[in-house]
mmCIF file of C-alpha atoms and ligand atoms in Angstrom:
data_model
loop_
_atom_site.group_PDB
_atom_site.id
_atom_site.type_symbol
_atom_site.label_atom_id
_atom_site.label_comp_id
_atom_site.label_asym_id
_atom_site.label_seq_id
_atom_site.Cartn_x
_atom_site.Cartn_y
_atom_site.Cartn_z
ATOM 1 C CA MET A 21 93.946 60.956 103.517
ATOM 2 C CA SER A 22 95.494 64.128 104.820
ATOM 3 C CA ASP A 23 98.027 61.831 106.522
ATOM 4 C CA LEU A 24 99.244 60.503 103.252
ATOM 5 C CA ARG A 25 99.449 64.001 101.788
ATOM 6 C CA GLY A 26 101.445 65.129 104.819
ATOM 7 C CA GLU A 27 103.752 62.162 104.600
ATOM 8 C CA LEU A 28 104.350 62.729 100.907
ATOM 9 C CA GLU A 29 105.203 66.351 101.515
ATOM 10 C CA ALA A 30 107.418 65.469 104.455
ATOM 11 C CA VAL A 31 109.389 63.005 102.325
ATOM 12 C CA GLU A 32 109.849 65.665 99.647
ATOM 13 C CA ARG A 33 111.096 68.210 102.173
ATOM 14 C CA ALA A 34 113.478 65.812 103.911
ATOM 15 C CA THR A 35 114.854 64.573 100.604
ATOM 16 C CA GLY A 36 115.435 68.149 99.460
ATOM 17 C CA GLU A 37 117.546 68.756 102.539
ATOM 18 C CA ARG A 38 119.509 65.530 102.169
ATOM 19 C CA LEU A 39 120.189 66.317 98.524
ATOM 20 C CA SER A 40 121.461 69.791 99.160
ATOM 21 C CA SER A 41 124.026 68.536 101.630
ATOM 22 C CA ALA A 42 125.058 65.492 99.562
ATOM 23 C CA GLY A 43 128.684 65.865 98.418
ATOM 24 C CA SER A 44 129.274 62.722 96.397
ATOM 25 C CA GLU A 45 127.651 60.625 93.711
ATOM 26 C CA ALA A 46 127.496 57.690 96.115
ATOM 27 C CA GLU A 47 125.470 59.718 98.627
ATOM 28 C CA ILE A 48 122.994 60.722 95.950
ATOM 29 C CA GLU A 49 122.668 57.125 94.777
ATOM 30 C CA SER A 50 121.823 56.063 98.291
ATOM 31 C CA ILE A 51 119.177 58.822 98.537
ATOM 32 C CA ARG A 52 117.678 57.556 95.299
ATOM 33 C CA HIS A 53 117.632 54.049 96.701
ATOM 34 C CA ASP A 54 116.010 55.210 99.956
ATOM 35 C CA LEU A 55 113.185 56.771 97.923
ATOM 36 C CA PHE A 56 112.582 54.480 94.978
ATOM 37 C CA GLY A 57 114.015 51.167 96.137
ATOM 38 C CA ARG A 58 111.763 48.147 96.598
ATOM 39 C CA SER A 59 110.909 49.288 100.148
ATOM 40 C CA GLY A 60 111.841 52.926 99.577
ATOM 41 C CA GLN A 61 109.890 55.696 101.281
ATOM 42 C CA LEU A 62 108.099 56.860 98.146
ATOM 43 C CA THR A 63 107.509 53.310 96.931
ATOM 44 C CA MET A 64 105.789 52.467 100.201
ATOM 45 C CA LEU A 65 103.661 55.639 100.177
ATOM 46 C CA MET A 66 102.572 54.941 96.566
ATOM 47 C CA LYS A 67 101.443 51.514 97.642
ATOM 48 C CA GLN A 68 99.171 53.119 100.235
ATOM 49 C CA LEU A 69 97.314 54.975 97.473
ATOM 50 C CA GLY A 70 95.267 51.847 96.808
ATOM 51 C CA SER A 71 93.689 52.013 100.239
ATOM 52 C CA VAL A 72 92.594 55.674 100.301
ATOM 53 C CA PRO A 73 88.931 56.556 99.679
ATOM 54 C CA ALA A 74 88.042 56.627 95.987
ATOM 55 C CA GLU A 75 87.124 60.328 95.916
ATOM 56 C CA ASP A 76 90.544 61.352 97.306
ATOM 57 C CA ARG A 77 92.528 59.003 95.103
ATOM 58 C CA PRO A 78 92.884 61.127 91.945
ATOM 59 C CA ALA A 79 94.140 64.207 93.776
ATOM 60 C CA LEU A 80 96.526 62.229 95.975
ATOM 61 C CA GLY A 81 97.686 60.163 93.016
ATOM 62 C CA GLN A 82 98.434 63.302 91.071
ATOM 63 C CA LEU A 83 100.312 64.805 94.017
ATOM 64 C CA ALA A 84 102.346 61.629 94.487
ATOM 65 C CA ASN A 85 103.272 61.580 90.810
ATOM 66 C CA GLU A 86 104.261 65.222 90.844
ATOM 67 C CA ILE A 87 106.442 64.736 93.893
ATOM 68 C CA ARG A 88 108.087 61.688 92.349
ATOM 69 C CA GLY A 89 108.741 63.645 89.141
ATOM 70 C CA ARG A 90 110.224 66.569 91.028
ATOM 71 C CA LEU A 91 112.482 64.367 93.154
ATOM 72 C CA GLU A 92 113.682 62.399 90.152
ATOM 73 C CA SER A 93 114.640 65.509 88.269
ATOM 74 C CA GLU A 94 116.188 67.063 91.363
ATOM 75 C CA ILE A 95 118.341 63.953 91.821
ATOM 76 C CA GLY A 96 119.292 64.102 88.167
ATOM 77 C CA ASP A 97 120.231 67.775 88.349
ATOM 78 C CA ARG A 98 122.257 67.266 91.480
ATOM 79 C CA LEU A 99 124.218 64.394 89.926
ATOM 80 C CA LYS A 100 124.942 66.425 86.841
ATOM 81 C CA ALA A 101 126.105 69.400 88.872
ATOM 82 C CA LEU A 102 128.342 67.206 90.985
ATOM 83 C CA ARG A 103 129.978 65.572 87.963
ATOM 84 C CA ALA A 104 130.524 68.935 86.328
ATOM 85 C CA SER A 105 132.095 70.419 89.423
ATOM 86 C CA GLY A 106 134.425 67.385 89.731
ATOM 87 C CA LEU A 107 135.621 68.026 86.194
ATOM 88 C CA GLU A 108 136.020 71.685 86.946
ATOM 89 C CA ASP A 109 138.079 70.869 90.032
ATOM 90 C CA ARG A 110 140.355 68.701 87.923
ATOM 91 C CA LEU A 111 140.649 71.243 85.156
ATOM 92 C CA ALA A 112 141.432 73.955 87.684
ATOM 93 C CA GLY A 113 144.023 71.738 89.374
ATOM 94 C CA GLU A 114 145.773 70.819 86.164
ATOM 95 C CA ALA A 115 145.490 74.187 84.455
ATOM 96 C CA ILE A 116 148.555 75.706 82.776
ATOM 97 C CA ASP A 117 149.068 79.384 83.387
ATOM 98 C CA MET A 118 149.956 80.586 79.923
ATOM 99 C CA SER A 119 151.036 83.954 81.233
ATOM 100 C CA ALA A 120 153.622 82.523 83.669
ATOM 101 C CA PRO A 121 157.219 83.271 82.650
ATOM 102 C CA GLY A 122 159.046 80.236 81.215
ATOM 103 C CA ARG A 123 161.823 78.417 82.994
ATOM 104 C CA PRO A 124 165.168 79.605 81.646
ATOM 105 C CA MET A 125 166.894 77.023 79.460
ATOM 106 C CA ALA A 126 170.622 76.458 79.683
ATOM 107 C CA VAL A 127 171.852 77.719 76.321
ATOM 108 C CA GLY A 128 175.380 76.948 75.197
ATOM 109 C CA HIS A 129 177.696 79.239 73.306
ATOM 110 C CA LEU A 130 180.853 79.054 71.255
ATOM 111 C CA HIS A 131 184.193 78.458 72.912
ATOM 112 C CA PRO A 132 186.261 81.676 72.756
ATOM 113 C CA VAL A 133 188.822 80.060 70.439
ATOM 114 C CA LEU A 134 186.060 78.989 68.058
ATOM 115 C CA THR A 135 184.741 82.549 68.129
ATOM 116 C CA THR A 136 188.166 83.749 66.960
ATOM 117 C CA ILE A 137 188.230 81.087 64.235
ATOM 118 C CA ARG A 138 184.766 82.115 63.124
ATOM 119 C CA ASP A 139 185.818 85.775 63.034
ATOM 120 C CA LEU A 140 188.889 84.830 60.964
ATOM 121 C CA ARG A 141 186.698 82.913 58.540
ATOM 122 C CA GLU A 142 184.496 85.962 58.151
ATOM 123 C CA ILE A 143 187.390 88.376 57.684
ATOM 124 C CA PHE A 144 189.096 86.161 55.107
ATOM 125 C CA HIS A 145 185.816 85.461 53.397
ATOM 126 C CA ALA A 146 185.832 89.137 52.445
ATOM 127 C CA TYR A 147 189.161 88.486 50.664
ATOM 128 C CA GLY A 148 187.671 85.618 48.715
ATOM 129 C CA PHE A 149 188.968 82.723 50.826
ATOM 130 C CA GLU A 150 186.902 79.560 51.111
ATOM 131 C CA VAL A 151 187.259 76.945 53.848
ATOM 132 C CA PHE A 152 189.082 73.777 52.827
ATOM 133 C CA GLU A 153 189.500 71.222 55.595
ATOM 134 C CA GLY A 154 192.036 68.448 55.924
ATOM 135 C CA PRO A 155 192.354 65.345 58.128
ATOM 136 C CA GLU A 156 193.702 65.512 61.694
ATOM 137 C CA ILE A 157 195.338 62.138 61.202
ATOM 138 C CA GLU A 158 197.937 62.654 58.503
ATOM 139 C CA THR A 159 200.887 60.871 56.967
ATOM 140 C CA ASP A 160 204.541 61.737 57.357
ATOM 141 C CA GLU A 161 204.542 62.364 53.609
ATOM 142 C CA TYR A 162 201.949 65.150 53.722
ATOM 143 C CA ASN A 163 202.931 66.571 57.086
ATOM 144 C CA PHE A 164 206.661 66.760 56.258
ATOM 145 C CA GLU A 165 208.072 65.385 53.018
ATOM 146 C CA LEU A 166 205.811 67.138 50.507
ATOM 147 C CA LEU A 167 206.348 70.349 52.475
ATOM 148 C CA ASN A 168 210.056 70.184 51.742
ATOM 149 C CA ILE A 169 211.032 68.620 55.070
ATOM 150 C CA PRO A 170 212.884 65.396 54.216
ATOM 151 C CA PRO A 171 213.355 62.586 56.744
ATOM 152 C CA ASP A 172 216.238 63.274 59.111
ATOM 153 C CA HIS A 173 216.277 66.947 58.130
ATOM 154 C CA PRO A 174 217.054 69.041 61.220
ATOM 155 C CA ALA A 175 213.989 71.185 60.490
ATOM 156 C CA ARG A 176 211.883 68.317 61.804
ATOM 157 C CA ASP A 177 213.043 69.298 65.244
ATOM 158 C CA LEU A 178 210.646 72.252 64.949
ATOM 159 C CA TRP A 179 207.754 69.822 65.274
ATOM 160 C CA ASP A 180 207.548 67.351 68.123
ATOM 161 C CA THR A 181 205.472 64.728 66.467
ATOM 162 C CA LEU A 182 202.962 62.295 67.965
ATOM 163 C CA TYR A 183 203.395 59.054 66.036
ATOM 164 C CA VAL A 184 200.713 56.411 65.695
ATOM 165 C CA ALA A 185 202.106 53.063 66.807
ATOM 166 C CA GLU A 186 202.641 50.169 64.397
ATOM 167 C CA PRO A 187 199.777 47.718 65.040
ATOM 168 C CA GLY A 188 200.896 45.055 67.498
ATOM 169 C CA SER A 189 204.048 46.889 68.567
ATOM 170 C CA VAL A 190 202.497 48.232 71.775
ATOM 171 C CA GLU A 191 201.242 44.791 72.762
ATOM 172 C CA ALA A 192 204.697 43.405 72.051
ATOM 173 C CA GLY A 193 206.148 45.886 74.522
ATOM 174 C CA MET A 194 208.201 47.629 71.794
ATOM 175 C CA PRO A 195 206.156 50.604 70.514
ATOM 176 C CA THR A 196 207.443 51.775 67.112
ATOM 177 C CA PRO A 197 206.026 54.413 64.748
ATOM 178 C CA ALA A 198 203.615 53.004 62.167
ATOM 179 C CA THR A 199 205.545 51.979 59.064
ATOM 180 C CA ASP A 200 202.890 53.571 56.828
ATOM 181 C CA GLY A 201 203.830 56.937 58.338
ATOM 182 C CA THR A 202 200.518 57.631 60.092
ATOM 183 C CA ILE A 203 200.874 60.527 62.533
ATOM 184 C CA LEU A 204 198.753 63.208 64.157
ATOM 185 C CA ARG A 205 199.273 66.368 62.126
ATOM 186 C CA THR A 206 201.620 68.820 63.819
ATOM 187 C CA HIS A 207 200.284 71.755 61.799
ATOM 188 C CA THR A 208 197.594 72.521 59.218
ATOM 189 C CA SER A 209 200.187 73.065 56.455
ATOM 190 C CA PRO A 210 199.719 69.580 54.887
ATOM 191 C CA THR A 211 196.380 70.882 53.673
ATOM 192 C CA GLN A 212 198.330 73.172 51.317
ATOM 193 C CA ILE A 213 199.297 70.095 49.296
ATOM 194 C CA ARG A 214 195.787 68.633 49.484
ATOM 195 C CA ALA A 215 194.233 71.925 48.329
ATOM 196 C CA MET A 216 196.707 72.364 45.444
ATOM 197 C CA ARG A 217 196.051 68.813 44.280
ATOM 198 C CA ALA A 218 192.274 69.188 44.537
ATOM 199 C CA LEU A 219 191.614 72.705 43.239
ATOM 200 C CA GLU A 220 192.260 74.785 40.140
ATOM 201 C CA PRO A 221 193.986 78.170 40.421
ATOM 202 C CA PRO A 222 193.356 80.836 41.456
ATOM 203 C CA ILE A 223 193.344 79.101 44.847
ATOM 204 C CA ARG A 224 192.357 80.971 48.013
ATOM 205 C CA VAL A 225 191.704 78.635 50.897
ATOM 206 C CA LEU A 226 191.550 78.828 54.662
ATOM 207 C CA THR A 227 192.027 75.692 56.776
ATOM 208 C CA PRO A 228 191.014 75.925 60.407
ATOM 209 C CA GLY A 229 191.709 72.821 62.457
ATOM 210 C CA ARG A 230 193.174 70.991 65.385
ATOM 211 C CA CYS A 231 196.856 70.079 65.587
ATOM 212 C CA PHE A 232 198.854 67.910 67.957
ATOM 213 C CA ARG A 233 202.416 67.979 69.231
ATOM 214 C CA TYR A 234 204.418 66.055 71.756
ATOM 215 C CA GLU A 235 204.931 69.085 73.973
ATOM 216 C CA ALA A 236 205.413 69.563 77.668
ATOM 217 C CA VAL A 237 202.248 71.457 78.589
ATOM 218 C CA ASP A 238 202.732 74.883 80.159
ATOM 219 C CA ALA A 239 201.053 78.306 80.180
ATOM 220 C CA SER A 240 201.779 78.887 76.496
ATOM 221 C CA HIS A 241 202.038 75.336 75.060
ATOM 222 C CA GLY A 242 199.404 72.655 74.711
ATOM 223 C CA PHE A 243 199.826 69.230 73.129
ATOM 224 C CA GLU A 244 196.571 69.956 71.344
ATOM 225 C CA PHE A 245 195.844 73.357 69.787
ATOM 226 C CA PHE A 246 194.314 75.072 66.789
ATOM 227 C CA GLN A 247 195.784 76.573 63.662
ATOM 228 C CA VAL A 248 194.237 78.439 60.766
ATOM 229 C CA GLU A 249 196.213 77.952 57.576
ATOM 230 C CA GLY A 250 195.872 80.171 54.532
ATOM 231 C CA LEU A 251 197.035 79.494 50.985
ATOM 232 C CA VAL A 252 196.874 81.537 47.820
ATOM 233 C CA VAL A 253 198.143 80.245 44.461
ATOM 234 C CA ASP A 254 197.869 82.426 41.391
ATOM 235 C CA ARG A 255 199.945 83.790 38.518
ATOM 236 C CA ASP A 256 200.925 87.128 39.994
ATOM 237 C CA THR A 257 200.957 86.953 43.761
ATOM 238 C CA SER A 258 203.683 88.661 45.712
ATOM 239 C CA LEU A 259 204.887 89.261 49.228
ATOM 240 C CA ALA A 260 203.360 92.753 48.962
ATOM 241 C CA ASP A 261 199.868 91.229 48.574
ATOM 242 C CA LEU A 262 200.447 89.084 51.639
ATOM 243 C CA LYS A 263 201.733 92.033 53.623
ATOM 244 C CA GLY A 264 198.874 94.364 52.778
ATOM 245 C CA MET A 265 196.262 91.750 53.522
ATOM 246 C CA LEU A 266 197.707 90.674 56.872
ATOM 247 C CA GLU A 267 197.905 94.263 58.046
ATOM 248 C CA GLU A 268 194.224 94.703 57.278
ATOM 249 C CA VAL A 269 193.393 91.426 59.048
ATOM 250 C CA ALA A 270 195.239 92.586 62.165
ATOM 251 C CA ARG A 271 193.240 95.829 62.159
ATOM 252 C CA ALA A 272 189.976 93.929 61.730
ATOM 253 C CA LEU A 273 190.826 91.728 64.697
ATOM 254 C CA TYR A 274 192.537 94.095 67.098
ATOM 255 C CA GLY A 275 191.361 97.549 66.050
ATOM 256 C CA ARG A 276 192.576 100.219 63.625
ATOM 257 C CA ASP A 277 195.333 101.468 65.898
ATOM 258 C CA VAL A 278 197.161 98.160 66.231
ATOM 259 C CA ALA A 279 200.874 98.355 65.408
ATOM 260 C CA THR A 280 202.260 95.664 63.051
ATOM 261 C CA ARG A 281 205.642 94.544 61.781
ATOM 262 C CA PHE A 282 207.186 91.817 59.632
ATOM 263 C CA ARG A 283 210.405 90.050 60.590
ATOM 264 C CA PRO A 284 212.465 87.534 58.652
ATOM 265 C CA GLY A 285 211.645 83.975 59.638
ATOM 266 C CA TYR A 286 212.433 80.452 58.590
ATOM 267 C CA TYR A 287 210.095 77.699 57.400
ATOM 268 C CA PRO A 288 211.151 74.950 54.987
ATOM 269 C CA PHE A 289 207.955 75.326 52.918
ATOM 270 C CA THR A 290 208.195 79.073 52.273
ATOM 271 C CA GLU A 291 210.913 81.213 50.716
ATOM 272 C CA PRO A 292 211.263 83.918 51.821
ATOM 273 C CA SER A 293 209.622 83.326 55.203
ATOM 274 C CA VAL A 294 208.402 85.946 57.635
ATOM 275 C CA ALA A 295 206.982 86.250 61.099
ATOM 276 C CA PHE A 296 204.180 88.744 61.646
ATOM 277 C CA ASP A 297 203.993 90.626 64.942
ATOM 278 C CA ILE A 298 201.513 93.013 66.469
ATOM 279 C CA GLY A 299 202.327 95.646 69.058
ATOM 280 C CA CYS A 300 201.831 94.177 72.524
ATOM 281 C CA LEU A 301 198.229 94.677 73.588
ATOM 282 C CA VAL A 302 199.069 94.366 77.264
ATOM 283 C CA CYS A 303 201.628 97.183 77.566
ATOM 284 C CA GLY A 304 200.956 99.078 74.347
ATOM 285 C CA GLY A 305 204.496 98.433 73.116
ATOM 286 C CA GLN A 306 206.395 99.648 76.176
ATOM 287 C CA GLY A 307 207.653 96.177 77.025
ATOM 288 C CA CYS A 308 206.193 93.923 79.733
ATOM 289 C CA PRO A 309 206.429 90.298 80.913
ATOM 290 C CA ALA A 310 203.642 89.218 78.495
ATOM 291 C CA CYS A 311 205.704 90.287 75.448
ATOM 292 C CA LYS A 312 209.003 89.333 77.078
ATOM 293 C CA ARG A 313 209.849 93.052 77.220
ATOM 294 C CA SER A 314 210.030 93.310 73.423
ATOM 295 C CA GLY A 315 206.824 95.291 72.940
ATOM 296 C CA TRP A 316 205.759 92.833 70.189
ATOM 297 C CA MET A 317 203.765 89.619 69.980
ATOM 298 C CA THR A 318 204.025 87.120 67.104
ATOM 299 C CA ILE A 319 200.646 85.956 65.795
ATOM 300 C CA LEU A 320 201.591 84.037 62.652
ATOM 301 C CA GLY A 321 204.239 82.683 60.318
ATOM 302 C CA ALA A 322 204.027 83.226 56.561
ATOM 303 C CA GLY A 323 205.922 83.412 53.303
ATOM 304 C CA MET A 324 205.980 82.771 49.578
ATOM 305 C CA VAL A 325 205.262 79.112 48.841
ATOM 306 C CA HIS A 326 208.559 77.278 48.193
ATOM 307 C CA PRO A 327 209.001 76.183 44.540
ATOM 308 C CA THR A 328 209.407 72.546 45.648
ATOM 309 C CA VAL A 329 206.077 72.716 47.488
ATOM 310 C CA LEU A 330 204.387 74.234 44.434
ATOM 311 C CA ARG A 331 205.787 71.402 42.329
ATOM 312 C CA ASN A 332 204.581 68.821 44.859
ATOM 313 C CA GLY A 333 201.151 70.410 44.613
ATOM 314 C CA GLY A 334 201.197 69.971 40.829
ATOM 315 C CA PHE A 335 202.199 73.480 39.703
ATOM 316 C CA ASP A 336 205.077 74.836 37.644
ATOM 317 C CA PRO A 337 206.807 77.448 39.849
ATOM 318 C CA ASP A 338 207.793 79.399 36.761
ATOM 319 C CA GLU A 339 204.138 79.883 35.988
ATOM 320 C CA TYR A 340 202.532 80.115 39.417
ATOM 321 C CA GLN A 341 203.418 81.739 42.697
ATOM 322 C CA GLY A 342 201.656 81.642 45.989
ATOM 323 C CA TYR A 343 201.809 82.728 49.549
ATOM 324 C CA ALA A 344 200.863 80.892 52.690
ATOM 325 C CA PHE A 345 200.401 81.710 56.332
ATOM 326 C CA GLY A 346 199.735 79.814 59.529
ATOM 327 C CA MET A 347 197.942 81.498 62.418
ATOM 328 C CA GLY A 348 197.552 80.400 66.014
ATOM 329 C CA PRO A 349 193.981 81.176 67.079
ATOM 330 C CA ASP A 350 194.612 80.021 70.662
ATOM 331 C CA ARG A 351 197.335 82.615 70.995
ATOM 332 C CA MET A 352 195.260 85.225 69.177
ATOM 333 C CA THR A 353 192.366 84.630 71.569
ATOM 334 C CA MET A 354 194.666 85.003 74.567
ATOM 335 C CA LEU A 355 195.760 88.368 73.193
ATOM 336 C CA ARG A 356 192.207 89.445 72.523
ATOM 337 C CA HIS A 357 190.992 88.838 76.056
ATOM 338 C CA GLY A 358 194.169 89.108 78.089
ATOM 339 C CA ILE A 359 194.101 85.391 78.989
ATOM 340 C CA GLY A 360 197.361 84.327 80.583
ATOM 341 C CA ASP A 361 197.239 80.541 80.355
ATOM 342 C CA ILE A 362 196.495 78.393 77.284
ATOM 343 C CA ARG A 363 195.523 75.462 79.513
ATOM 344 C CA LEU A 364 192.282 77.255 80.417
ATOM 345 C CA PHE A 365 191.047 76.615 76.872
ATOM 346 C CA PHE A 366 191.158 72.860 77.285
ATOM 347 C CA GLY A 367 190.245 72.665 80.958
ATOM 348 C CA ALA A 368 186.470 72.427 80.374
ATOM 349 C CA ASP A 369 185.905 74.684 83.384
ATOM 350 C CA LEU A 370 182.566 76.410 82.777
ATOM 351 C CA ARG A 371 183.428 79.235 85.161
ATOM 352 C CA PHE A 372 186.084 80.198 82.624
ATOM 353 C CA VAL A 373 184.279 79.410 79.382
ATOM 354 C CA THR A 374 180.967 81.108 80.225
ATOM 355 C CA GLN A 375 182.736 84.466 80.500
ATOM 356 C CA PHE A 376 182.836 84.450 76.684
ATOM 357 C CA ALA A 377 179.147 83.952 76.036
ATOM 358 C CA GLU A 378 179.035 86.627 73.335
ATOM 359 C CA GLY A 379 180.026 83.986 70.785
ATOM 360 C CA ARG A 380 176.642 82.447 70.068
HETATM 361 N N1 DAH B 401 203.090 75.418 59.875
HETATM 362 C C1 DAH B 401 203.839 76.391 60.628
HETATM 363 C C2 DAH B 401 203.954 75.960 62.069
HETATM 364 O O1 DAH B 401 203.219 75.148 62.501
HETATM 365 C C3 DAH B 401 203.182 77.747 60.558
HETATM 366 C C4 DAH B 401 203.336 78.323 59.190
HETATM 367 C C5 DAH B 401 204.393 79.127 58.885
HETATM 368 C C6 DAH B 401 202.404 78.063 58.198
HETATM 369 C C7 DAH B 401 204.557 79.666 57.646
HETATM 370 C C8 DAH B 401 202.566 78.602 56.916
HETATM 371 C C9 DAH B 401 203.656 79.415 56.660
HETATM 372 O O2 DAH B 401 201.688 78.393 55.943
HETATM 373 O O3 DAH B 401 203.784 79.970 55.429
HETATM 374 O O4 DAH B 401 204.783 76.455 62.780
#
């Protein structure tokens, strides 16, 4: 009888040791099998209970049952602990450290020319101008004729036009300009007509946009560039209004100390026409290569809207007057930052563009 007791206790001890070193569920399952399987250690010892003397049987039976109960619950606990620690391992492995600094994202910013255009919009907004956009693909009629530039007029030489080809003419090996007069606009001035025909006076509009010319590209000419057109139509506008406003705009853009001057100019759609210059920002007016030694830089053309253009826009020139101006934001941006070559704007070279990241 004491043999059986000893064997039972020995099995419990040995199993305890095996369990504490078991590292996987499979190992524990095999321990369970070794104990409780059909010919498992505990199964076999229980079977022997039948052959022990009757007086010892109750005590031994109770001991055997207790040991079985303890081992079963120990196996259960061990399995549970192992599963939990597996989950913990996974959770620890996949954990996200919320306090870690984020990876920096590549954030874009405005192109320096667009920053200038945006600044112009803001400045002119203060003078009551609203943005009025026009199409980049225009007609000869809007781009020239309605602006008082008839066909074959020598003034057309001022604009080297990109014509859209007549359908089929390229394939035929004889490209000719489209007979419906479709062209790429050479300036934003055609929007003057569109605005006059669409809006009621008083009109105060600003048209920023892309223009195209058949130009040989060099440091100061692109075949693609921006303009910002302005138009005012009202009953009592004068050249003095235009002058005062443009001087203020120049100060807003280039600082209070900027020098300004108006010169006579010529445009077919304004009469009189002027050019507006600012004192050279590179040499301070002394004269340098950037200003061709004149001390001045032209930033826009302007004038009183020509009576013919007013009429084409639907207004009686005896009743209404207006002024218009056309600015070159590419040029203005070059002056702002001392950029020497207009081609940099269209080169898509990030080493250049990212230097102007202030324009978010
Ligand atoms: N459209 C002219 C150009 O491209 C610029 C211009 C001059 C616009 C005088 C105007 C203006 O509105 O009044 O050269």
